Amino acid sequence: MELKATETAVPKAMEWRHRKSTKPKSERIIEFIIKAGGLSSIVLIIAILIFILKESAPFLIKRFDFSEFFLSTEWNPASVVEIKYGILALLVGTLLVTIISMLIAVPLGLACAFYISEFCSPQLREVYKILIEFLAAIPSVVWGFIAIMMINPLIIHTFDVPIGLNILNASIILALMSLPLIVSVGEDALRAVPETYREAAEGMGATKWEVATRVLLPAAKNGLMAAALLGVGRALGETMAVLMATGHSIQIPESIFEPGRTLTATIAAELGESPKGGEHYQALFAIGLVLFVLSFIVNLSADYLIRGRKK
Amino acid sequence: MRSAFYLIFILMSCSRQSDVLIIQNKGSDTLVNLAQAWAEEYKNVKPKVAIAVSGGGSGTGIAALINGTVDIANSSRAMKEEEREEALKNNGKTVREFVVGMDALAVFVHPKNPLSGLSLEEIACIYGMGGECTHWNQIRGTVVPGCQGNKIIRVSRQSNSGTYQYFREAVLGKKRDLKLGSMDLNGSRESIDLVEKTPCAIGYSGMGYISKHVKAFCIQNTKDSECIPPTLKTAVDKSYPISRELYMYTSGEPSEEVKAYMEWTQSEEAQKITIKAGYVPAAKR
């Protein structure tokens, strides 16, 4: 949908360019501001990358050992015996929590988007939208508190396990945190499907369910996928809530009922108290670099997926 | 970081009013929070005196005192005899010691846990690297009701917390690490909240944080010795095994303003801040 819009916008912009002299000054100023805004995001990303590289460089050059960093589960920067920087357990924790939270949030979020957009009455729709957007306004520390005080005992009693702060808990919290994003972006994608599609399908005798699954789902596919991937980004980057909900424990979880630890939470917990410029500080920036690459891969594959489908 | 801001603040304020007296205070990272809290409160008591607090470790503070670059050195250990002699040689003055507070760590569990105390050896078995205690029944055959699998859930702190480092040193000595795989929470408050809701859990924190909803253990130095509960009294008389004194040192008899400050730190007002900051107040000397 969005691509089509830009395609039609391109010739118009070209026309403007040819008639540059006739363009009023105020318009040119606004154009410049918009262009600067667009450029600033690129500059910002590059600046962040340079900053992370600069801070982690001494570690990467002097201390970095590929097999220790990526294949060891021992992250022990304050050891009195042997200091180790192994992020395998943290990497596994991040991936597990992200994947499981998306298994919960994507079906739930998209189903919710379908319901709000297609099946419920207009009055109810407004109520639901406000309620769901309210979920997005809850600060992540509060989610962490909910994880410890409410979901932790609930998991202990329901599943009869020794500890309720675990991968499952963090996945539930993250799913709840990314739901509002998935629902509102997904709902927008469904709303963007022209009314004529629905009318045509209903005119041919399709039921509401058939309209939703056979017409709207293919038509809004890209938008829905974007909604899901935005959710993944949200889940990958969350810090405080997962710090509290995962249990922040350095080990590879053997089941979803075992505690784990994520990359982001490790940075959040340790950066503030590690001396600036020290080895530990630099190692934390190396983790930041790993996260940067991870989110870059997610975005790139999202882009590829959506474009691939288009062709 | 905070001390840096504080220093900048002081530098800024002294450019405005040059009649402010600055007392240099440096040393122990364990004490730095308390020293800062005091310094901030002291601004209200004596606006003309500013205390510049910085950390760096007990050793740094003591070295600075020997070199004569600070007025007060903070230390979480007693000064060694050699250090005292060196200070006397360098400055021609005998070092004066002030005990400004105590640091006591409580070990606590869920109220349902039937145990009431542990020995240091048992704590080391639970928390120490290579320690084999992973289930409650390995400790005096304990069965914790409501705890599935009787598994011990270790609640610890992030590795650069002062509480973590003191706990490690007190329980395991200077040459042994804590076992990985504990729940490394980001604050004493969170540790208490988690243990309160988890029957299998065991945690530790400064005594000041303990609430009614968790059970604080009494601690035995060895298997056969008396089990000492963590109270203000046992921390002050040093019978509680995981407690230590926190010191401030001055070179010789302190100057008038430094002396006034040291006396103020012993006052009821300052000791209230001590408790609020999670430390144990010092007994009056």
Coordinates of C-alpha atoms in Angstrom, one line a residue:
Chain A
M1 CA 0.0 0.0 0.0
E2 CA 2.7 2.5 1.1
L3 CA 4.8 1.7 -1.9
K4 CA 2.0 2.5 -4.3
A5 CA 1.5 5.9 -2.7
T6 CA 5.2 6.8 -3.2
E7 CA 5.1 5.6 -6.8
T8 CA 2.4 8.1 -7.6
A9 CA 4.1 10.8 -5.6
V10 CA 7.4 10.5 -7.5
P11 CA 6.2 12.1 -10.8
K12 CA 4.6 14.9 -8.9
A13 CA 7.9 15.7 -7.2
M14 CA 9.7 15.7 -10.5
E15 CA 7.2 18.2 -11.8
W16 CA 8.0 20.4 -8.8
R17 CA 11.7 20.1 -9.5
H18 CA 11.3 21.4 -13.1
R19 CA 9.3 24.4 -11.9
K20 CA 11.8 25.1 -9.1
S21 CA 12.0 28.9 -9.8
T22 CA 8.2 29.3 -9.3
K23 CA 8.2 27.6 -6.0
P24 CA 7.4 29.9 -3.1
K25 CA 10.2 30.5 -0.6
S26 CA 8.2 29.2 2.4
E27 CA 7.8 25.9 0.6
R28 CA 11.5 25.5 0.0
I29 CA 12.2 26.2 3.6
I30 CA 9.7 23.5 4.7
E31 CA 11.2 21.1 2.1
F32 CA 14.6 21.7 3.6
I33 CA 13.4 21.1 7.1
I34 CA 11.8 17.8 6.0
K35 CA 15.0 16.7 4.2
A36 CA 17.1 17.6 7.3
G37 CA 14.7 15.6 9.4
G38 CA 15.1 12.6 7.1
L39 CA 18.9 12.9 7.0
S40 CA 19.2 13.4 10.8
S41 CA 17.9 9.9 11.4
I42 CA 20.6 8.4 9.2
V43 CA 23.3 10.6 10.8
L44 CA 22.1 9.6 14.2
I45 CA 22.3 5.8 13.4
I46 CA 25.8 6.2 12.0
A47 CA 26.8 8.3 15.0
I48 CA 25.5 5.6 17.4
L49 CA 27.4 2.9 15.5
I50 CA 30.6 4.9 15.6
F51 CA 30.1 5.6 19.3
I52 CA 29.6 1.9 20.1
L53 CA 32.5 0.9 18.0
K54 CA 34.8 3.5 19.6
E55 CA 33.8 2.4 23.1
S56 CA 34.2 -1.3 22.5
A57 CA 37.3 -1.1 20.2
P58 CA 40.0 -1.6 22.9
F59 CA 38.1 -4.7 24.1
L60 CA 37.7 -6.1 20.6
I61 CA 41.3 -5.6 19.8
K62 CA 43.0 -6.6 23.1
R63 CA 40.8 -9.0 25.0
F64 CA 38.3 -10.3 22.4
D65 CA 38.4 -14.1 21.9
F66 CA 35.7 -15.4 19.5
S67 CA 35.3 -18.8 21.2
E68 CA 35.2 -17.3 24.7
F69 CA 32.8 -14.4 23.7
F70 CA 30.3 -16.4 21.6
L71 CA 30.6 -20.0 22.9
S72 CA 31.2 -19.7 26.6
T73 CA 28.2 -19.4 29.0
E74 CA 30.3 -17.8 31.7
W75 CA 29.8 -14.1 32.1
N76 CA 31.7 -13.2 35.2
P77 CA 33.3 -9.8 34.9
A78 CA 33.8 -9.4 38.7
S79 CA 35.4 -12.7 39.3
V80 CA 38.3 -12.9 41.8
V81 CA 39.5 -16.1 40.2
E82 CA 39.2 -15.7 36.4
I83 CA 37.3 -12.9 34.7
K84 CA 35.3 -14.3 31.8
Y85 CA 33.2 -12.6 29.1
G86 CA 31.0 -15.3 27.5
I87 CA 27.7 -14.2 26.1
L88 CA 26.2 -17.5 24.8
A89 CA 23.8 -17.8 27.7
L90 CA 22.7 -14.2 27.3
L91 CA 22.3 -14.6 23.5
V92 CA 20.2 -17.7 24.0
G93 CA 18.1 -15.9 26.6
T94 CA 17.4 -12.9 24.3
L95 CA 16.4 -15.2 21.4
L96 CA 14.2 -17.5 23.5
V97 CA 12.4 -14.6 25.1
T98 CA 11.9 -12.8 21.8
I99 CA 10.6 -15.8 20.0
I100 CA 8.3 -17.1 22.7
S101 CA 6.8 -13.7 23.3
M102 CA 6.1 -13.3 19.6
L103 CA 4.5 -16.7 19.5
I104 CA 2.1 -15.3 22.1
A105 CA 1.8 -11.7 20.9
V106 CA 1.5 -12.0 17.1
P107 CA -1.5 -14.4 16.9
L108 CA -3.2 -12.6 19.8
G109 CA -2.4 -9.1 18.4
L110 CA -3.5 -9.8 14.9
A111 CA -6.7 -11.6 16.0
C112 CA -7.4 -8.5 18.1
A113 CA -6.7 -6.2 15.2
F114 CA -9.1 -8.2 13.0
Y115 CA -11.8 -8.1 15.7
I116 CA -11.5 -4.4 16.3
S117 CA -11.3 -3.5 12.6
E118 CA -13.9 -5.9 11.2
F119 CA -16.1 -7.6 13.7
C120 CA -17.0 -5.2 16.5
S121 CA -19.4 -2.3 16.6
P122 CA -18.0 1.3 16.0
Q123 CA -18.7 2.3 19.6
L124 CA -17.0 -0.7 21.1
R125 CA -14.1 -0.2 18.7
E126 CA -13.3 3.2 20.3
V127 CA -13.4 1.7 23.8
Y128 CA -11.1 -1.2 22.8
K129 CA -8.7 1.1 21.1
I130 CA -8.4 3.3 24.1
L131 CA -7.9 0.4 26.4
I132 CA -5.2 -1.2 24.3
E133 CA -3.4 2.0 23.9
F134 CA -3.5 2.4 27.6
L135 CA -1.4 -0.8 27.8
A136 CA 1.3 1.0 26.0
A137 CA 1.4 3.8 28.6
I138 CA 2.5 1.5 31.4
P139 CA 6.2 2.1 32.2
S140 CA 8.4 -1.0 31.9
V141 CA 9.5 -0.9 35.6
V142 CA 5.9 -1.4 36.5
W143 CA 5.7 -4.4 34.2
G144 CA 8.7 -5.7 36.0
F145 CA 7.0 -5.3 39.3
I146 CA 3.9 -7.1 38.0
A147 CA 6.3 -9.9 36.9
I148 CA 7.7 -10.3 40.3
M149 CA 4.7 -9.7 42.5
M150 CA 1.8 -11.2 40.4
I151 CA 3.0 -13.5 37.6
N152 CA 5.8 -15.1 39.6
P153 CA 3.5 -16.6 42.3
L154 CA 0.9 -17.4 39.6
I155 CA 3.4 -19.4 37.6
I156 CA 4.7 -21.1 40.8
H157 CA 1.1 -22.2 41.8
T158 CA -0.2 -23.1 38.3
F159 CA 2.7 -25.1 37.0
D160 CA 4.1 -26.2 40.3
V161 CA 7.7 -25.1 39.6
P162 CA 10.3 -23.8 42.0
I163 CA 10.6 -20.3 40.5
G164 CA 8.2 -18.0 38.6
L165 CA 10.7 -15.6 37.3
N166 CA 11.7 -17.4 34.1
I167 CA 11.6 -17.4 30.3
L168 CA 7.8 -17.9 30.4
N169 CA 7.2 -15.0 32.7
A170 CA 9.4 -12.6 30.6
S171 CA 7.7 -13.8 27.4
I172 CA 4.3 -13.1 28.8
I173 CA 5.3 -9.6 30.0
L174 CA 7.0 -8.8 26.7
A175 CA 4.0 -10.1 24.8
L176 CA 1.7 -7.8 26.8
M177 CA 4.1 -4.9 26.2
S178 CA 4.3 -5.4 22.4
L179 CA 0.6 -6.1 22.0
P180 CA -0.5 -2.5 21.7
L181 CA 2.0 -1.8 19.0
I182 CA 1.0 -4.9 17.0
V183 CA -2.8 -4.3 17.4
S184 CA -2.7 -0.6 16.4
V185 CA -0.4 -1.1 13.4
G186 CA -2.3 -4.2 12.3
E187 CA -5.6 -2.4 12.7
D188 CA -4.3 0.5 10.6
A189 CA -3.2 -2.0 7.9
L190 CA -6.7 -3.5 7.8
R191 CA -8.4 -0.1 7.7
A192 CA -6.2 0.8 4.8
V193 CA -7.8 -1.9 2.6
P194 CA -10.3 -0.1 0.4
E195 CA -13.9 -0.5 1.3
T196 CA -14.7 -1.6 -2.2
Y197 CA -12.8 -4.9 -1.6
R198 CA -15.2 -5.7 1.2
E199 CA -18.2 -4.6 -0.7
A200 CA -17.2 -6.7 -3.8
A201 CA -16.6 -9.8 -1.7
E202 CA -19.8 -9.4 0.3
G203 CA -21.6 -8.8 -3.0
M204 CA -20.5 -12.2 -4.2
G205 CA -22.0 -13.8 -1.1
A206 CA -18.9 -14.1 1.0
T207 CA -19.5 -14.4 4.8
K208 CA -17.7 -12.0 7.2
W209 CA -15.2 -14.7 8.0
E210 CA -14.5 -15.4 4.4
V211 CA -14.0 -11.6 3.7
A212 CA -11.5 -11.5 6.6
T213 CA -9.5 -14.6 5.7
R214 CA -9.6 -14.6 1.9
V215 CA -9.7 -10.9 1.0
L216 CA -8.4 -8.8 3.8
L217 CA -5.6 -11.1 5.0
P218 CA -3.9 -11.2 1.6
A219 CA -4.6 -7.5 0.9
A220 CA -3.2 -6.3 4.2
K221 CA -0.4 -8.9 4.4
N222 CA 2.5 -6.5 4.3
G223 CA 1.1 -4.2 6.8
L224 CA 0.3 -7.1 9.2
M225 CA 3.8 -8.4 8.7
A226 CA 5.2 -5.0 9.5
A227 CA 3.1 -5.0 12.7
A228 CA 4.6 -8.3 13.8
L229 CA 8.1 -7.2 13.1
L230 CA 7.7 -4.0 15.0
G231 CA 6.6 -6.2 17.9
V232 CA 9.9 -8.3 17.5
G233 CA 11.9 -5.0 17.6
R234 CA 10.1 -4.0 20.8
A235 CA 10.7 -7.4 22.4
L236 CA 14.4 -7.5 21.4
G237 CA 15.1 -4.1 22.8
E238 CA 13.2 -4.1 26.1
T239 CA 15.5 -3.9 29.2
M240 CA 14.0 -3.1 32.6
A241 CA 11.0 -5.4 32.5
V242 CA 12.9 -8.4 31.2
L243 CA 15.7 -7.7 33.7
M244 CA 13.1 -8.3 36.5
A245 CA 11.0 -10.9 34.7
T246 CA 13.6 -13.3 33.4
G247 CA 15.2 -13.7 36.8
H248 CA 18.5 -12.3 35.4
S249 CA 20.3 -15.6 35.9
I250 CA 23.4 -16.6 33.8
Q251 CA 22.5 -20.0 32.5
I252 CA 21.1 -21.6 29.4
P253 CA 17.5 -22.4 30.3
E254 CA 16.6 -26.0 29.9
S255 CA 12.9 -25.3 29.8
I256 CA 10.7 -22.2 29.7
F257 CA 10.3 -22.6 33.4
E258 CA 14.0 -21.9 34.1
P259 CA 15.3 -18.4 34.6
G260 CA 17.6 -16.8 32.0
R261 CA 19.2 -13.5 31.2
T262 CA 19.1 -11.2 28.2
L263 CA 21.8 -9.1 26.5
T264 CA 19.9 -5.8 27.0
A265 CA 19.3 -6.5 30.7
T266 CA 23.0 -7.2 31.3
I267 CA 23.9 -3.8 29.8
A268 CA 21.2 -2.1 31.8
A269 CA 22.2 -3.8 35.1
E270 CA 26.0 -3.4 34.8
L271 CA 26.8 -0.3 32.7
G272 CA 25.9 2.2 35.4
E273 CA 28.3 0.8 37.9
S274 CA 31.3 -0.3 35.8
P275 CA 34.1 2.2 35.7
K276 CA 34.1 4.2 32.4
G277 CA 36.8 3.0 30.0
G278 CA 37.5 -0.2 32.0
E279 CA 37.5 -3.6 30.4
H280 CA 34.1 -4.5 31.7
Y281 CA 32.6 -1.3 30.4
Q282 CA 34.1 -2.0 26.9
A283 CA 32.8 -5.6 27.0
L284 CA 29.3 -4.2 27.7
F285 CA 29.7 -2.0 24.6
A286 CA 30.7 -5.1 22.6
I287 CA 27.3 -6.6 23.7
G288 CA 25.7 -3.4 22.4
L289 CA 27.4 -4.1 19.1
V290 CA 26.0 -7.6 19.0
L291 CA 22.5 -6.1 19.7
F292 CA 23.0 -3.5 16.9
V293 CA 23.9 -6.3 14.5
L294 CA 20.9 -8.4 15.6
S295 CA 18.4 -5.6 15.1
F296 CA 20.0 -4.8 11.8
I297 CA 19.4 -8.4 10.7
V298 CA 15.8 -8.3 11.8
N299 CA 15.1 -5.1 9.9
L300 CA 17.0 -6.2 6.8
S301 CA 15.1 -9.5 6.7
A302 CA 11.8 -7.7 7.3
D303 CA 12.6 -5.4 4.4
Y304 CA 13.6 -8.4 2.2
L305 CA 10.4 -10.3 3.1
I306 CA 8.1 -7.5 2.4
R307 CA 9.8 -6.6 -0.9
G308 CA 10.1 -10.3 -1.9
R309 CA 6.3 -10.7 -1.4
K310 CA 5.6 -7.6 -3.5
K311 CA 7.4 -9.0 -6.5
Chain B
M1 CA 29.5 9.6 38.6
R2 CA 27.4 11.1 41.4
S3 CA 30.5 12.2 43.3
A4 CA 31.8 13.8 40.1
F5 CA 28.6 15.9 39.8
Y6 CA 28.9 16.8 43.4
L7 CA 32.4 17.9 42.9
I8 CA 31.4 20.1 40.0
F9 CA 28.6 21.5 42.0
I10 CA 31.0 22.4 44.8
L11 CA 33.5 23.9 42.4
M12 CA 30.7 26.0 40.9
S13 CA 29.5 27.1 44.3
C14 CA 32.9 28.1 45.5
S15 CA 33.5 30.3 42.5
R16 CA 30.5 32.3 43.7
Q17 CA 31.3 32.4 47.4
S18 CA 34.9 32.0 48.1
D19 CA 34.4 31.9 51.9
V20 CA 33.2 28.3 51.7
L21 CA 35.5 25.8 53.4
I22 CA 35.9 22.6 51.5
I23 CA 36.7 19.4 53.4
Q24 CA 38.2 16.7 51.2
N25 CA 36.7 13.2 51.9
K26 CA 37.8 10.2 49.9
G27 CA 37.9 6.4 50.0
S28 CA 35.7 3.3 50.4
D29 CA 33.1 2.7 47.7
T30 CA 30.9 0.9 50.3
L31 CA 30.8 4.1 52.3
V32 CA 30.5 6.5 49.5
N33 CA 26.7 6.6 49.4
L34 CA 26.5 7.2 53.1
A35 CA 29.3 9.8 53.0
Q36 CA 27.4 11.6 50.2
A37 CA 24.1 11.5 52.1
W38 CA 25.8 13.0 55.1
A39 CA 27.6 15.7 53.0
E40 CA 24.3 16.7 51.4
E41 CA 22.6 17.0 54.8
Y42 CA 25.5 18.8 56.3
K43 CA 25.0 21.6 53.8
N44 CA 21.8 22.5 55.7
V45 CA 23.6 22.2 59.0
K46 CA 26.6 24.4 58.1
P47 CA 26.2 26.1 54.7
K48 CA 29.7 27.5 54.9
V49 CA 31.3 24.1 54.9
A50 CA 31.2 21.9 51.9
I51 CA 32.3 18.2 52.0
A52 CA 33.7 16.9 48.7
V53 CA 33.1 13.2 48.6
S54 CA 34.8 10.8 46.2
G55 CA 35.2 7.0 46.1
G56 CA 38.0 5.0 44.6
G57 CA 38.3 2.3 47.4
S58 CA 39.5 2.1 50.9
G59 CA 43.1 1.8 49.8
T60 CA 42.9 5.0 47.7
G61 CA 41.5 6.9 50.6
I62 CA 44.1 5.7 53.0
A63 CA 46.9 6.4 50.6
A64 CA 45.6 10.0 50.1
L65 CA 45.5 10.4 53.8
I66 CA 49.1 9.3 54.1
N67 CA 50.1 11.7 51.3
G68 CA 48.1 14.5 53.1
T69 CA 45.8 15.3 50.2
V70 CA 42.6 14.6 52.0
D71 CA 41.1 15.7 55.3
I72 CA 39.1 12.5 55.9
A73 CA 39.7 9.0 54.5
N74 CA 36.8 6.6 54.3
S75 CA 37.6 3.0 54.8
S76 CA 35.6 -0.2 55.1
R77 CA 38.6 -1.9 56.8
A78 CA 40.8 -0.9 59.7
M79 CA 44.0 0.8 58.9
K80 CA 47.0 -1.5 59.0
E81 CA 49.9 -0.9 61.5
E82 CA 52.3 -0.2 58.6
E83 CA 49.9 2.4 57.2
R84 CA 49.6 4.1 60.5
E85 CA 53.4 4.2 60.9
E86 CA 53.8 5.6 57.4
A87 CA 51.3 8.3 58.1
L88 CA 53.1 9.2 61.3
K89 CA 56.4 9.4 59.4
N90 CA 55.0 11.5 56.6
N91 CA 52.8 13.9 58.5
G92 CA 54.3 13.8 61.9
K93 CA 50.8 13.2 63.3
T94 CA 49.1 10.1 64.7
V95 CA 46.1 9.0 62.7
R96 CA 42.7 9.2 64.5
E97 CA 40.1 6.6 63.9
F98 CA 36.3 7.2 63.9
V99 CA 33.9 4.3 63.6
V100 CA 31.0 5.9 61.7
G101 CA 28.8 3.0 61.1
M102 CA 28.4 -0.7 60.6
D103 CA 27.5 -2.8 57.6
A104 CA 25.6 -6.0 58.3
L105 CA 24.2 -8.3 55.7
A106 CA 21.1 -10.3 56.5
V107 CA 20.5 -13.7 54.8
F108 CA 16.7 -14.3 54.5
V109 CA 14.2 -16.8 53.1
H110 CA 10.5 -17.2 52.6
P111 CA 8.5 -17.3 55.9
K112 CA 7.4 -20.9 55.1
N113 CA 11.0 -22.1 55.2
P114 CA 11.3 -24.2 58.4
L115 CA 15.0 -23.4 59.0
S116 CA 15.8 -20.6 61.3
G117 CA 19.5 -20.3 60.7
L118 CA 22.6 -21.4 58.7
S119 CA 26.3 -21.7 59.4
L120 CA 28.7 -19.7 57.2
E121 CA 29.9 -23.1 55.8
E122 CA 26.3 -24.0 54.7
I123 CA 25.9 -20.5 53.0
A124 CA 29.2 -21.1 51.2
C125 CA 27.9 -24.5 50.1
I126 CA 24.8 -22.8 48.6
Y127 CA 26.4 -19.8 47.0
G128 CA 30.0 -20.7 46.5
M129 CA 31.5 -21.8 43.2
G130 CA 31.8 -25.6 43.3
G131 CA 29.4 -25.7 46.3
E132 CA 27.2 -28.8 46.1
C133 CA 24.1 -27.6 47.9
T134 CA 21.4 -27.3 45.3
H135 CA 18.4 -28.6 47.1
W136 CA 17.1 -27.8 50.6
N137 CA 17.2 -31.4 51.8
Q138 CA 21.0 -31.3 51.5
I139 CA 20.9 -28.8 54.4
R140 CA 19.9 -30.6 57.6
G141 CA 17.3 -32.6 55.7
T142 CA 15.0 -29.5 55.3
V143 CA 11.8 -29.8 53.4
V144 CA 10.3 -26.5 52.4
P145 CA 6.5 -26.6 52.0
G146 CA 5.3 -25.1 48.8
C147 CA 8.7 -25.4 47.2
Q148 CA 8.6 -27.7 44.2
G149 CA 11.5 -30.1 43.9
N150 CA 12.9 -28.7 47.1
K151 CA 15.3 -26.8 44.9
I152 CA 17.3 -23.8 46.3
I153 CA 16.7 -20.7 44.3
R154 CA 19.6 -18.4 44.9
V155 CA 18.8 -14.7 44.8
S156 CA 21.9 -12.6 44.4
R157 CA 22.9 -9.1 43.2
Q158 CA 24.5 -7.7 40.1
S159 CA 28.3 -8.4 40.2
N160 CA 29.4 -4.8 40.8
S161 CA 27.2 -4.1 43.7
G162 CA 29.0 -3.4 46.9
T163 CA 26.6 -5.7 48.8
Y164 CA 27.6 -8.5 46.4
Q165 CA 31.3 -8.0 46.9
Y166 CA 31.1 -7.8 50.6
F167 CA 28.9 -10.9 50.8
R168 CA 31.3 -12.8 48.6
E169 CA 34.3 -11.8 50.7
A170 CA 32.6 -12.5 54.1
V171 CA 31.2 -15.9 53.1
L172 CA 33.8 -17.2 50.6
G173 CA 36.9 -15.2 51.4
K174 CA 39.0 -13.4 48.8
K175 CA 39.8 -16.3 46.6
R176 CA 36.5 -17.9 45.7
D177 CA 33.7 -16.8 43.3
L178 CA 29.9 -17.0 43.7
K179 CA 28.3 -19.8 41.7
L180 CA 26.9 -18.5 38.4
G181 CA 23.2 -19.1 37.6
S182 CA 21.8 -17.1 40.6
M183 CA 19.0 -14.6 40.1
D184 CA 21.1 -11.4 40.0
L185 CA 18.6 -8.7 40.8
N186 CA 19.3 -5.0 40.6
G187 CA 18.5 -3.9 44.1
S188 CA 17.9 -5.0 47.6
R189 CA 14.3 -4.1 47.4
E190 CA 13.8 -6.5 44.5
S191 CA 15.6 -9.3 46.3
I192 CA 13.2 -8.9 49.2
D193 CA 10.1 -8.8 46.9
L194 CA 11.2 -11.9 45.1
V195 CA 12.0 -14.0 48.2
E196 CA 8.7 -12.9 49.7
K197 CA 6.8 -14.5 46.8
T198 CA 9.0 -17.6 46.3
P199 CA 9.1 -20.4 48.8
C200 CA 12.3 -22.0 47.4
A201 CA 14.3 -18.8 47.5
I202 CA 17.2 -17.5 49.7
G203 CA 18.6 -14.0 49.4
Y204 CA 20.8 -11.5 51.1
S205 CA 20.7 -7.7 51.6
G206 CA 21.7 -5.0 54.0
M207 CA 19.9 -5.3 57.3
G208 CA 18.0 -2.1 56.8
Y209 CA 15.9 -3.6 53.9
I210 CA 14.5 -6.6 55.8
S211 CA 10.7 -6.6 56.0
K212 CA 8.1 -8.6 58.0
H213 CA 7.3 -10.7 54.9
V214 CA 10.7 -12.5 54.9
K215 CA 12.5 -14.5 57.5
A216 CA 16.0 -13.3 58.4
F217 CA 18.3 -16.1 59.4
C218 CA 20.5 -16.2 62.4
I219 CA 24.1 -17.0 61.4
Q220 CA 26.5 -19.4 63.0
N221 CA 30.2 -18.8 62.6
T222 CA 30.9 -22.6 62.7
K223 CA 28.6 -25.6 62.9
D224 CA 28.6 -25.8 66.7
S225 CA 28.7 -22.1 67.6
E226 CA 25.8 -20.1 68.8
C227 CA 23.3 -18.8 66.1
I228 CA 23.3 -15.0 66.1
P229 CA 20.4 -13.1 64.7
P230 CA 21.1 -9.9 62.8
T231 CA 20.0 -7.0 65.0
L232 CA 21.4 -3.6 65.7
K233 CA 22.9 -4.9 68.9
T234 CA 24.7 -8.0 67.4
A235 CA 26.0 -5.9 64.5
V236 CA 27.4 -3.3 66.9
D237 CA 29.1 -5.7 69.2
K238 CA 30.4 -7.6 66.2
S239 CA 29.0 -11.0 67.3
Y240 CA 27.0 -11.2 64.0
P241 CA 29.4 -12.9 61.6
I242 CA 28.6 -10.9 58.4
S243 CA 29.1 -7.5 59.7
R244 CA 32.0 -5.1 59.7
E245 CA 32.8 -1.6 60.9
L246 CA 33.0 1.3 58.6
Y247 CA 35.7 3.9 59.4
M248 CA 36.7 7.5 58.8
Y249 CA 40.3 8.5 59.5
T250 CA 41.8 11.9 60.0
S251 CA 45.4 12.9 60.3
G252 CA 46.2 13.8 63.9
E253 CA 43.8 15.9 65.9
P254 CA 41.3 17.2 63.2
S255 CA 41.0 20.9 62.6
E256 CA 38.0 22.7 64.1
E257 CA 35.7 22.3 61.1
V258 CA 36.6 18.7 60.4
K259 CA 36.2 17.9 64.1
A260 CA 32.8 19.6 64.1
Y261 CA 31.8 17.4 61.1
M262 CA 33.1 14.2 62.7
E263 CA 31.1 15.0 65.8
W264 CA 28.0 15.7 63.7
T265 CA 28.3 12.3 62.0
Q266 CA 27.9 10.7 65.5
S267 CA 24.8 12.8 66.2
E268 CA 21.3 11.3 66.2
E269 CA 20.4 13.2 63.1
A270 CA 23.4 11.8 61.1
Q271 CA 22.8 8.3 62.5
K272 CA 19.2 8.5 61.2
I273 CA 20.6 9.0 57.7
T274 CA 22.8 6.0 58.4
I275 CA 19.8 3.8 59.0
K276 CA 18.0 5.3 56.0
A277 CA 21.0 4.5 53.8
G278 CA 20.8 0.8 54.9
Y279 CA 23.7 0.8 57.2
V280 CA 23.9 0.1 60.9
P281 CA 24.7 3.1 63.1
A282 CA 27.8 3.1 65.2
A283 CA 27.7 2.8 68.9
K284 CA 28.6 6.0 70.7
R285 CA 32.1 6.2 71.8

